[in-house]
Amino acid sequence: MTVLNAFVDTLLTFWAACNAEAHTLGGMLSVLSVGAGLYLGLAVVQVVGAGRMATLRRRVGSIRNLVNKNSLTNCSHVAGNLEAKLLTAEIGLETLSSSLFAASLVLLSACLAAVFYATALQSQVINCAFVTGIGLYCLVLPLVIFIVSSIIIRLKTRSVAKEVKEASTTVKTALASRHS
């Protein structure tokens, strides 16, 4: 309960301090500019997903090559199953990636419109609710989107990554027993 009380006290102190000063749109330009940069940075999430898929694809390819070069016919189905599951995960990530890209463009456009508006009307006085809204929209929302997207990418690829690890062990064991 102490943590909750401290959080509420902090919010009340922030709100009192925020309302004690006059804020202008011009004063929020740096926050808006950082927000625009963060929304542009959401494109990095696509790189994270693509990197994760590339790593898994490389590992599956290595398993397939190891099975083929060593004629491990009893393990050929393992590589084929992995490729099918990887393709399914990849299709799911493409959907996420395209949706995220579209949402990022819309959010970036709104942020850039706010930058233009704040530049044109720098002396416009705004209340604390607008200051808080701009802060949440430009600083918190992009980070939340990044974290949630990264978690979704991890969840969509976790089962495939686990099966790749198991298949790698199976193929190594088959290879070791063949050479002994």
C-alpha atoms as a printed R data frame, in Angstrom:
    type eleno elety resid chain resno      x       y       z
1   ATOM     1    CA   MET     A     1  0.000   0.000   0.000
2   ATOM     2    CA   THR     A     2  2.950   2.310   0.645
3   ATOM     3    CA   VAL     A     3  4.046   2.103  -2.989
4   ATOM     4    CA   LEU     A     4  0.545   3.016  -4.155
5   ATOM     5    CA   ASN     A     5  0.428   5.958  -1.749
6   ATOM     6    CA   ALA     A     6  3.837   7.152  -2.968
7   ATOM     7    CA   PHE     A     7  2.680   6.873  -6.586
8   ATOM     8    CA   VAL     A     8 -0.499   8.854  -5.889
9   ATOM     9    CA   ASP     A     9  1.517  11.501  -4.002
10  ATOM    10    CA   THR     A    10  3.902  11.779  -6.950
11  ATOM    11    CA   LEU     A    11  1.015  12.193  -9.383
12  ATOM    12    CA   LEU     A    12 -0.594  14.856  -7.187
13  ATOM    13    CA   THR     A    13  2.713  16.697  -6.843
14  ATOM    14    CA   PHE     A    14  3.214  16.558 -10.617
15  ATOM    15    CA   TRP     A    15 -0.310  17.789 -11.269
16  ATOM    16    CA   ALA     A    16  0.075  20.668  -8.788
17  ATOM    17    CA   ALA     A    17  3.439  21.671 -10.281
18  ATOM    18    CA   CYS     A    18  2.086  21.346 -13.810
19  ATOM    19    CA   ASN     A    19 -0.890  23.590 -13.045
20  ATOM    20    CA   ALA     A    20  1.298  26.136 -11.218
21  ATOM    21    CA   GLU     A    21  3.018  27.152 -14.460
22  ATOM    22    CA   ALA     A    22  1.692  28.481 -17.728
23  ATOM    23    CA   HIS     A    23  2.579  26.175 -20.610
24  ATOM    24    CA   THR     A    24  2.706  27.032 -24.296
25  ATOM    25    CA   LEU     A    25  2.731  24.928 -27.411
26  ATOM    26    CA   GLY     A    26  6.183  26.309 -28.224
27  ATOM    27    CA   GLY     A    27  7.450  24.832 -24.973
28  ATOM    28    CA   MET     A    28  6.244  21.409 -26.069
29  ATOM    29    CA   LEU     A    29  8.066  21.444 -29.424
30  ATOM    30    CA   SER     A    30 11.015  19.424 -28.111
31  ATOM    31    CA   VAL     A    31  8.673  16.751 -26.735
32  ATOM    32    CA   LEU     A    32  6.824  16.654 -30.044
33  ATOM    33    CA   SER     A    33 10.107  16.363 -31.959
34  ATOM    34    CA   VAL     A    34 11.278  13.485 -29.776
35  ATOM    35    CA   GLY     A    35  7.889  11.831 -30.290
36  ATOM    36    CA   ALA     A    36  8.277  12.110 -34.065
37  ATOM    37    CA   GLY     A    37 11.680  10.448 -33.770
38  ATOM    38    CA   LEU     A    38 10.289   7.658 -31.612
39  ATOM    39    CA   TYR     A    39  7.499   6.952 -34.087
40  ATOM    40    CA   LEU     A    40 10.104   6.797 -36.858
41  ATOM    41    CA   GLY     A    41 12.056   4.442 -34.620
42  ATOM    42    CA   LEU     A    42  9.151   2.014 -34.555
43  ATOM    43    CA   ALA     A    43 10.438   0.839 -37.920
44  ATOM    44    CA   VAL     A    44 13.171  -0.814 -35.852
45  ATOM    45    CA   VAL     A    45 10.566  -3.277 -34.594
46  ATOM    46    CA   GLN     A    46 10.308  -4.606 -38.135
47  ATOM    47    CA   VAL     A    47 14.072  -5.122 -38.127
48  ATOM    48    CA   VAL     A    48 13.812  -6.994 -34.811
49  ATOM    49    CA   GLY     A    49 11.192  -9.340 -36.276
50  ATOM    50    CA   ALA     A    50 13.127  -9.786 -39.511
51  ATOM    51    CA   GLY     A    51 16.325 -10.471 -37.576
52  ATOM    52    CA   ARG     A    52 14.648 -13.069 -35.412
53  ATOM    53    CA   MET     A    53 13.223 -14.796 -38.490
54  ATOM    54    CA   ALA     A    54 16.575 -14.648 -40.311
55  ATOM    55    CA   THR     A    55 18.296 -16.301 -37.363
56  ATOM    56    CA   LEU     A    56 15.719 -19.082 -37.242
57  ATOM    57    CA   ARG     A    57 15.815 -19.515 -41.027
58  ATOM    58    CA   ARG     A    58 19.618 -19.804 -40.930
59  ATOM    59    CA   ARG     A    59 19.442 -22.425 -38.176
60  ATOM    60    CA   VAL     A    60 16.777 -24.417 -40.042
61  ATOM    61    CA   GLY     A    61 18.911 -24.214 -43.206
62  ATOM    62    CA   SER     A    62 21.917 -25.487 -41.269
63  ATOM    63    CA   ILE     A    63 19.892 -28.413 -39.959
64  ATOM    64    CA   ARG     A    64 18.603 -29.186 -43.490
65  ATOM    65    CA   ASN     A    65 22.165 -29.064 -44.897
66  ATOM    66    CA   LEU     A    66 23.493 -31.279 -42.111
67  ATOM    67    CA   VAL     A    67 20.721 -33.824 -42.716
68  ATOM    68    CA   ASN     A    68 21.273 -33.812 -46.516
69  ATOM    69    CA   LYS     A    69 25.091 -33.893 -46.481
70  ATOM    70    CA   ASN     A    70 25.175 -36.774 -44.035
71  ATOM    71    CA   SER     A    71 22.242 -38.651 -45.586
72  ATOM    72    CA   LEU     A    72 20.342 -38.741 -42.306
73  ATOM    73    CA   THR     A    73 17.114 -39.964 -43.888
74  ATOM    74    CA   ASN     A    74 15.556 -40.662 -40.493
75  ATOM    75    CA   CYS     A    75 15.851 -36.902 -39.717
76  ATOM    76    CA   SER     A    76 14.698 -35.470 -43.064
77  ATOM    77    CA   HIS     A    77 11.109 -35.097 -41.833
78  ATOM    78    CA   VAL     A    78 12.379 -32.961 -38.926
79  ATOM    79    CA   ALA     A    79 13.844 -30.343 -41.261
80  ATOM    80    CA   GLY     A    80 10.724 -30.318 -43.447
81  ATOM    81    CA   ASN     A    81  8.439 -29.826 -40.441
82  ATOM    82    CA   LEU     A    82 10.626 -27.000 -39.172
83  ATOM    83    CA   GLU     A    83 10.497 -25.212 -42.503
84  ATOM    84    CA   ALA     A    84  6.692 -25.425 -42.552
85  ATOM    85    CA   LYS     A    85  6.388 -24.084 -39.004
86  ATOM    86    CA   LEU     A    86  8.872 -21.331 -39.745
87  ATOM    87    CA   LEU     A    87  6.868 -20.297 -42.790
88  ATOM    88    CA   THR     A    88  3.690 -20.140 -40.696
89  ATOM    89    CA   ALA     A    89  5.394 -17.935 -38.087
90  ATOM    90    CA   GLU     A    90  6.843 -15.755 -40.836
91  ATOM    91    CA   ILE     A    91  3.394 -15.151 -42.345
92  ATOM    92    CA   GLY     A    92  2.090 -14.120 -38.923
93  ATOM    93    CA   LEU     A    93  4.972 -11.709 -38.445
94  ATOM    94    CA   GLU     A    94  4.425 -10.179 -41.892
95  ATOM    95    CA   THR     A    95  0.857  -9.358 -40.884
96  ATOM    96    CA   LEU     A    96  2.074  -7.793 -37.631
97  ATOM    97    CA   SER     A    97  4.806  -5.906 -39.451
98  ATOM    98    CA   SER     A    98  2.513  -4.393 -42.067
99  ATOM    99    CA   SER     A    99 -0.093  -3.440 -39.453
100 ATOM   100    CA   LEU     A   100  2.570  -1.891 -37.252
101 ATOM   101    CA   PHE     A   101  4.015   0.044 -40.169
102 ATOM   102    CA   ALA     A   102  0.597   1.448 -41.118
103 ATOM   103    CA   ALA     A   103 -0.176   2.393 -37.512
104 ATOM   104    CA   SER     A   104  3.250   3.997 -37.137
105 ATOM   105    CA   LEU     A   105  2.672   6.128 -40.232
106 ATOM   106    CA   VAL     A   106 -0.701   7.312 -38.930
107 ATOM   107    CA   LEU     A   107  0.716   8.115 -35.483
108 ATOM   108    CA   LEU     A   108  3.747   9.831 -37.032
109 ATOM   109    CA   SER     A   109  1.489  11.910 -39.267
110 ATOM   110    CA   ALA     A   110 -0.531  13.071 -36.263
111 ATOM   111    CA   CYS     A   111  2.680  13.900 -34.396
112 ATOM   112    CA   LEU     A   112  4.054  15.886 -37.349
113 ATOM   113    CA   ALA     A   113  0.745  17.743 -37.662
114 ATOM   114    CA   ALA     A   114  1.046  18.632 -33.968
115 ATOM   115    CA   VAL     A   115  4.633  19.842 -34.557
116 ATOM   116    CA   PHE     A   116  3.401  22.082 -37.380
117 ATOM   117    CA   TYR     A   117  0.520  23.376 -35.260
118 ATOM   118    CA   ALA     A   118  2.816  24.034 -32.270
119 ATOM   119    CA   THR     A   119  5.323  25.817 -34.514
120 ATOM   120    CA   ALA     A   120  2.647  28.032 -36.019
121 ATOM   121    CA   LEU     A   121  1.016  28.833 -32.662
122 ATOM   122    CA   GLN     A   122  3.998  28.804 -30.301
123 ATOM   123    CA   SER     A   123  2.509  31.324 -27.897
124 ATOM   124    CA   GLN     A   124 -0.790  29.410 -27.509
125 ATOM   125    CA   VAL     A   125 -1.293  28.699 -23.802
126 ATOM   126    CA   ILE     A   126 -2.256  25.115 -22.986
127 ATOM   127    CA   ASN     A   127 -3.381  23.537 -19.733
128 ATOM   128    CA   CYS     A   128 -1.817  20.676 -17.832
129 ATOM   129    CA   ALA     A   129 -4.106  18.084 -19.413
130 ATOM   130    CA   PHE     A   130 -2.698  18.941 -22.859
131 ATOM   131    CA   VAL     A   131  0.868  18.826 -21.522
132 ATOM   132    CA   THR     A   132  0.194  15.384 -20.055
133 ATOM   133    CA   GLY     A   133 -1.546  14.193 -23.229
134 ATOM   134    CA   ILE     A   134  1.321  15.350 -25.426
135 ATOM   135    CA   GLY     A   135  3.829  13.669 -23.111
136 ATOM   136    CA   LEU     A   136  1.906  10.401 -23.098
137 ATOM   137    CA   TYR     A   137  1.323  10.450 -26.869
138 ATOM   138    CA   CYS     A   138  4.877  11.379 -27.812
139 ATOM   139    CA   LEU     A   139  6.955   9.631 -25.168
140 ATOM   140    CA   VAL     A   140  5.001   6.790 -23.578
141 ATOM   141    CA   LEU     A   141  2.885   5.423 -26.448
142 ATOM   142    CA   PRO     A   142  5.802   4.692 -28.843
143 ATOM   143    CA   LEU     A   143  7.656   2.863 -26.070
144 ATOM   144    CA   VAL     A   144  4.574   0.827 -25.166
145 ATOM   145    CA   ILE     A   145  4.069  -0.087 -28.839
146 ATOM   146    CA   PHE     A   146  7.729  -1.125 -29.109
147 ATOM   147    CA   ILE     A   147  7.578  -3.282 -25.972
148 ATOM   148    CA   VAL     A   148  4.264  -4.938 -26.889
149 ATOM   149    CA   SER     A   149  5.415  -5.590 -30.463
150 ATOM   150    CA   SER     A   150  8.668  -7.118 -29.256
151 ATOM   151    CA   ILE     A   151  6.749  -9.381 -26.879
152 ATOM   152    CA   ILE     A   152  4.396 -10.452 -29.685
153 ATOM   153    CA   ILE     A   153  7.373 -11.223 -31.947
154 ATOM   154    CA   ARG     A   154  8.961 -13.269 -29.172
155 ATOM   155    CA   LEU     A   155  5.719 -15.184 -28.527
156 ATOM   156    CA   LYS     A   156  5.094 -15.908 -32.223
157 ATOM   157    CA   THR     A   157  8.590 -17.291 -32.709
158 ATOM   158    CA   ARG     A   158  9.172 -18.964 -29.343
159 ATOM   159    CA   SER     A   159  7.622 -22.319 -30.261
160 ATOM   160    CA   VAL     A   160  9.558 -22.474 -33.537
161 ATOM   161    CA   ALA     A   161 12.791 -21.531 -31.762
162 ATOM   162    CA   LYS     A   162 12.183 -24.285 -29.216
163 ATOM   163    CA   GLU     A   163 11.554 -26.851 -31.961
164 ATOM   164    CA   VAL     A   164 14.671 -25.712 -33.838
165 ATOM   165    CA   LYS     A   165 16.704 -26.284 -30.685
166 ATOM   166    CA   GLU     A   166 15.160 -29.737 -30.192
167 ATOM   167    CA   ALA     A   167 15.702 -30.647 -33.857
168 ATOM   168    CA   SER     A   168 19.295 -29.530 -33.634
169 ATOM   169    CA   THR     A   169 19.810 -31.866 -30.690
170 ATOM   170    CA   THR     A   170 18.055 -34.721 -32.520
171 ATOM   171    CA   VAL     A   171 20.213 -34.280 -35.633
172 ATOM   172    CA   LYS     A   172 23.418 -34.005 -33.579
173 ATOM   173    CA   THR     A   173 22.502 -37.187 -31.698
174 ATOM   174    CA   ALA     A   174 21.751 -39.022 -34.973
175 ATOM   175    CA   LEU     A   175 25.034 -37.795 -36.419
176 ATOM   176    CA   ALA     A   176 26.991 -38.825 -33.331
177 ATOM   177    CA   SER     A   177 25.436 -42.296 -33.243
178 ATOM   178    CA   ARG     A   178 26.214 -42.733 -36.940
179 ATOM   179    CA   HIS     A   179 29.879 -41.903 -36.446
180 ATOM   180    CA   SER     A   180 30.319 -44.121 -33.382
